[in-house]
Short mmCIF file of C-alpha atoms in Angstrom, two decimals:
data_model
loop_
_atom_site.label_atom_id
_atom_site.label_comp_id
_atom_site.label_asym_id
_atom_site.label_seq_id
_atom_site.Cartn_x
_atom_site.Cartn_y
_atom_site.Cartn_z
CA PRO A 357 12.03 12.80 16.99
CA SER A 358 10.05 9.76 15.90
CA CYS A 359 8.34 8.42 12.81
CA THR A 360 4.88 9.62 13.79
CA GLY A 361 5.19 11.38 17.12
CA GLN A 362 2.82 8.79 18.59
CA SER A 363 3.88 5.28 19.60
CA TRP A 364 1.34 2.73 20.84
CA ARG A 365 1.88 0.43 23.82
CA GLY A 366 0.64 -3.13 24.20
CA ALA A 367 0.39 -4.68 27.66
CA GLY A 368 0.94 -8.28 26.53
CA ASP A 369 -2.67 -9.43 26.91
CA ALA A 370 -5.42 -10.37 24.46
CA ALA A 371 -6.57 -6.74 24.33
CA SER A 372 -3.12 -5.56 23.21
CA HIS A 373 -3.80 -5.05 19.54
CA VAL A 374 -5.18 -2.40 17.19
CA GLY A 375 -7.77 -3.40 14.56
CA PHE A 376 -8.58 -1.52 11.37
CA GLY A 377 -12.16 -2.48 10.62
CA ALA A 378 -12.55 -3.71 7.06
CA ALA A 379 -8.86 -3.25 6.18
CA THR A 380 -7.32 -6.61 5.22
CA LEU A 381 -4.53 -8.25 3.22
CA ALA A 382 -7.06 -10.68 1.71
CA GLY A 383 -6.81 -11.01 -2.06
CA LEU A 384 -3.33 -9.48 -2.29
CA ASP A 385 -0.62 -11.42 -4.09
CA SER A 386 1.93 -8.72 -3.22
CA PHE A 387 2.17 -6.47 -0.17
CA THR A 388 4.59 -4.93 2.34
CA VAL A 389 4.22 -4.45 6.11
CA ALA A 390 6.85 -2.54 8.10
CA ALA A 391 7.06 -1.11 11.62
CA TRP A 392 9.30 -0.02 14.47
CA LEU A 393 9.16 -2.33 17.55
CA ARG A 394 10.50 -1.97 21.07
CA LEU A 395 9.71 -5.08 23.12
CA ASP A 396 9.52 -5.07 26.91
CA ASP A 397 11.23 -8.41 27.57
CA ALA A 398 12.95 -11.32 25.84
CA SER A 399 10.79 -14.07 27.35
CA ARG A 400 7.96 -14.05 24.79
CA ASP A 401 7.62 -14.32 21.01
CA VAL A 402 5.38 -11.47 19.87
CA GLY A 403 3.01 -11.36 16.91
CA TRP A 404 3.48 -7.88 15.48
CA PHE A 405 0.78 -8.03 12.78
CA SER A 406 -1.87 -10.37 11.41
CA SER A 407 -4.59 -10.58 8.78
CA GLY A 408 -6.70 -13.60 9.67
CA GLU A 409 -6.58 -16.24 12.42
CA TYR A 410 -3.62 -18.15 13.82
CA ALA A 411 -3.00 -21.59 12.25
CA THR A 412 -6.30 -21.41 10.37
CA CYS A 413 -6.46 -18.65 7.77
CA GLY A 414 -4.51 -15.61 6.62
CA PHE A 415 -0.99 -14.17 6.90
CA MET A 416 0.77 -13.07 10.09
CA CYS A 417 4.30 -12.39 11.37
CA GLN A 418 6.04 -12.71 14.71
CA ALA A 419 9.25 -11.43 16.32
CA ARG A 420 10.73 -14.53 17.94
CA VAL A 421 13.06 -13.25 20.65
CA GLN A 422 12.51 -16.18 23.05
CA HIS A 423 12.54 -19.03 20.50
CA SER A 424 15.95 -20.53 19.80
CA ALA A 425 15.64 -19.41 16.14
CA ARG A 426 15.59 -15.71 17.24
CA ASP A 427 14.15 -14.70 13.88
CA LEU A 428 11.29 -13.00 12.04
CA HIS A 429 8.71 -15.77 11.71
CA CYS A 430 5.66 -15.61 9.43
CA ARG A 431 2.80 -18.07 8.89
CA ALA A 432 0.30 -18.20 6.05
CA GLY A 433 -2.36 -20.39 4.50
CA ALA A 434 -5.90 -21.72 4.92
CA ASP A 435 -7.86 -24.93 5.41
CA GLY A 436 -5.11 -26.73 7.30
CA ASP A 437 -2.34 -25.82 4.84
CA PHE A 438 -0.58 -23.36 7.13
CA GLN A 439 3.10 -22.93 6.34
CA ALA A 440 6.03 -21.14 8.03
CA TYR A 441 8.43 -18.61 6.50
CA ASN A 442 11.48 -17.65 8.56
CA SER A 443 14.29 -15.13 8.32
CA ASP A 444 17.90 -15.62 9.35
CA PRO A 445 18.59 -15.16 13.11
CA VAL A 446 18.40 -11.42 13.87
CA PHE A 447 17.70 -10.98 17.60
CA THR A 448 20.59 -10.84 20.05
CA ALA A 449 20.95 -10.24 23.78
CA SER A 450 21.40 -6.53 23.09
CA ASN A 451 18.43 -5.93 20.76
CA SER A 452 15.80 -8.46 21.93
CA TYR A 453 14.12 -5.94 24.24
CA GLY A 454 14.38 -2.36 25.41
CA GLN A 455 15.70 -1.17 22.04
CA TRP A 456 13.92 0.05 18.92
CA VAL A 457 14.33 -2.12 15.81
CA HIS A 458 12.80 -1.75 12.36
CA VAL A 459 11.18 -4.87 10.88
CA ALA A 460 9.55 -5.50 7.49
CA VAL A 461 8.13 -8.37 5.47
CA VAL A 462 7.46 -8.27 1.74
CA LYS A 463 5.29 -10.73 -0.19
CA ASP A 464 6.26 -10.48 -3.83
CA GLY A 465 4.11 -13.06 -5.60
CA ALA A 466 5.84 -16.39 -4.99
CA THR A 467 8.59 -14.92 -2.77
CA ILE A 468 8.70 -13.77 0.87
CA ARG A 469 11.49 -11.35 1.85
CA HIS A 470 12.41 -10.35 5.43
CA TYR A 471 14.19 -7.15 6.51
CA PHE A 472 15.71 -6.10 9.84
CA ASN A 473 16.86 -2.51 10.38
CA GLY A 474 16.72 -1.99 6.62
CA GLN A 475 18.87 -5.01 5.73
CA ALA A 476 17.69 -8.13 3.87
CA VAL A 477 17.81 -11.10 6.29
CA GLY A 478 16.15 -13.95 4.42
CA THR A 479 14.08 -15.06 1.43
CA ASN A 480 11.51 -17.88 1.22
CA ALA A 481 9.63 -19.45 -1.67
CA TYR A 482 5.85 -19.03 -1.33
CA GLY A 483 3.40 -21.22 -3.22
CA LEU A 484 0.00 -20.44 -1.69
CA GLY A 485 -1.10 -17.61 -4.01
CA ALA A 486 -2.97 -14.53 -2.81
CA VAL A 487 -3.81 -14.11 0.88
CA PRO A 488 -7.17 -15.81 1.56
CA SER A 489 -10.24 -14.03 2.94
CA CYS A 490 -10.60 -14.71 6.68
CA SER A 491 -12.84 -13.71 9.60
CA ASN A 492 -10.42 -11.17 11.09
CA GLY A 493 -9.04 -8.16 9.24
CA PHE A 494 -5.68 -6.45 9.58
CA ARG A 495 -4.40 -6.01 13.14
CA VAL A 496 -1.21 -4.70 14.74
CA GLY A 497 0.00 -6.31 17.96
CA GLY A 498 -1.24 -9.92 18.03
CA TRP A 499 -2.29 -13.17 16.42
CA PRO A 500 -6.06 -13.81 16.89
CA GLY A 501 -6.66 -17.36 18.04
CA ALA A 502 -3.15 -17.83 19.42
CA ASP A 503 -2.10 -17.88 23.05
CA ALA A 504 -2.35 -14.49 24.79
CA SER A 505 1.42 -14.54 25.29
CA THR A 506 1.83 -13.78 21.56
CA TYR A 507 0.24 -10.33 21.98
CA LEU A 508 2.46 -7.25 22.00
CA ALA A 509 4.23 -6.37 25.24
CA GLY A 510 6.04 -3.18 24.29
CA LEU A 511 5.79 -0.31 21.84
CA VAL A 512 5.06 -0.08 18.12
CA ASP A 513 5.42 2.98 15.89
CA GLY A 514 5.65 3.97 12.25
CA VAL A 515 3.50 1.10 10.88
CA ARG A 516 3.41 1.15 7.07
CA VAL A 517 1.29 -1.16 4.89
CA PHE A 518 1.51 -1.22 1.08
CA SER A 519 -0.51 -3.21 -1.45
CA THR A 520 2.69 -3.61 -3.50
CA ALA A 521 6.03 -5.34 -2.95
CA GLN A 522 8.49 -2.63 -1.91
CA SER A 523 12.05 -2.98 -3.18
CA GLU A 524 15.09 -3.38 -0.93
CA ALA A 525 16.00 0.27 -1.55
CA GLU A 526 12.48 1.35 -0.55
CA ILE A 527 12.66 -0.70 2.67
CA GLN A 528 16.02 0.88 3.47
CA ALA A 529 14.47 4.30 2.88
CA LEU A 530 11.63 3.46 5.30
CA ALA A 531 14.10 2.40 7.99
CA ALA A 532 16.18 5.55 7.44
CA SER A 533 13.27 7.98 7.07
CA CYS A 534 13.21 8.76 10.77
CA SER A 535 15.24 8.11 13.88
CA ALA A 536 14.22 5.42 16.35
CA PRO A 537 11.00 6.60 18.05
CA SER A 538 10.84 7.92 21.59
CA ASP A 539 10.50 5.31 24.34
CA GLU A 540 7.07 6.35 25.58
CA PRO A 541 3.76 7.23 23.92
CA ALA A 542 3.62 10.92 23.17
CA SER A 543 1.44 13.22 25.27
CA ASP A 544 0.11 16.68 24.60
CA PRO A 545 2.97 19.15 24.75
CA ALA A 546 3.27 21.49 27.74
CA PRO A 547 2.55 25.14 27.10
CA GLY A 548 5.61 27.06 25.99
CA PRO A 549 6.94 30.16 27.74
CA ALA A 550 5.03 33.41 27.35
CA PRO A 551 6.45 35.67 24.64
CA GLU A 552 8.79 38.38 25.84
CA ASP A 553 7.99 42.06 25.47
CA PRO A 554 9.44 43.43 22.26
CA VAL A 555 12.69 45.37 22.57
CA GLU A 556 12.79 48.67 20.71
CA GLU A 557 15.64 48.89 18.25
CA PRO A 558 17.06 52.12 16.79
CA ALA A 559 15.38 53.11 13.56
CA SER A 560 17.20 52.10 10.41
CA GLU A 561 16.64 52.26 6.70
CA PRO A 562 14.04 49.69 5.51
CA VAL A 563 15.44 46.74 3.60
CA GLU A 564 13.31 45.42 0.78
CA SER A 565 12.67 41.68 0.70
CA PRO A 566 10.54 39.49 -1.53
CA ASP A 567 6.98 38.90 -0.45
CA THR A 568 6.61 35.73 1.62
CA PRO A 569 3.19 34.04 1.72
CA GLU A 570 1.67 33.52 5.13
CA PRO A 571 1.96 29.90 6.33
CA GLN A 572 -1.30 28.03 6.01
CA LEU A 573 -2.39 26.27 9.20
CA ALA A 574 -3.83 22.78 9.00
CA ASN A 575 -4.86 20.07 11.40
CA VAL A 576 -2.17 17.48 11.90
CA CYS A 577 -2.37 13.90 13.08
CA ASP A 578 0.85 11.97 13.64
CA GLY A 579 2.69 14.56 11.61
CA GLN A 580 0.55 14.29 8.49
CA PRO A 581 -2.05 16.81 7.17
CA THR A 582 -5.55 15.49 7.77
CA ASP A 583 -9.19 16.18 7.06
CA GLY A 584 -10.39 15.97 10.63
CA CYS A 585 -8.53 13.15 12.37
CA THR A 586 -7.63 14.51 15.81
CA HIS A 587 -7.56 13.04 19.27
CA ASN A 588 -11.24 13.94 19.69
CA VAL A 589 -12.71 13.89 16.17
CA MET A 590 -12.74 10.92 13.84
CA GLY A 591 -12.26 11.58 10.14
CA THR A 592 -10.46 10.55 7.01
CA CYS A 593 -6.74 11.27 6.85
CA SER A 594 -4.94 12.51 3.78
CA ASP A 595 -2.90 10.34 1.40
CA GLY A 596 -5.25 7.40 1.79
CA ARG A 597 -4.54 7.00 5.52
CA VAL A 598 -7.24 5.69 7.85
CA CYS A 599 -8.06 7.48 11.07
CA ALA A 600 -8.52 4.85 13.80
CA MET A 601 -8.71 4.93 17.57
CA SER A 602 -6.14 3.29 19.83
CA ALA A 603 -5.33 3.50 23.52
CA THR A 604 -3.64 6.87 23.01
CA GLY A 605 -6.31 8.45 20.83
CA ALA A 606 -6.87 8.83 17.10
CA HIS A 607 -4.06 7.97 14.74
CA CYS A 608 -3.52 8.14 11.00
CA TRP A 609 -2.57 4.68 9.73
CA LEU A 610 -1.57 3.84 6.17
CA VAL A 611 -3.46 0.68 5.15
#
């Protein structure tokens, strides 16, 4: 099982990102971004989300598996005042690639907190205020304006974005809310076996049981009830989620 039933793959080029239209972190003084990542190799530092443009405007974070720091690295600012916020070292030879890890960053006013597999791994002071308004909105899988090598080569799943600072307990709950996702993007399930002919049983006395309501069928998208978001029909998802297209079809994303 996975967080959503649908992971998304990036090929490590400038097209390897998912945009969300007008969705942005601009104006937020507190927010949380979390996701599952499974990188393809340990030779590149990958930007896993951004809101803005690299080294110019916005807020963005990177998984640095090639850099000697081997940390969760974020950058933020505008008008030349672009500052770095780093976690403790978290990536090792065994988890740098080919293995699912859960990552999260929380901006809580003047504090940045980093989490790795549900555990707190670093805190930074932040003095730049709310995220500035920039040309590019929220994206998963790359840093616009940076070298193409910073774009996602691997899989991402279970992206969660909140306009509030989630607590450590809430981050731990996110990391524990599902098992590590499957290694490949999900495909339509194969048809199941045909039902068997019923077998006649000897008659017996009826047993009374309480009435059970019939289950109500509903469209589902990534495991969540929707109002029309399917692989072929765009629509608005429930619970404030946004239905957006990616390489594998329509997905419900919480923004």
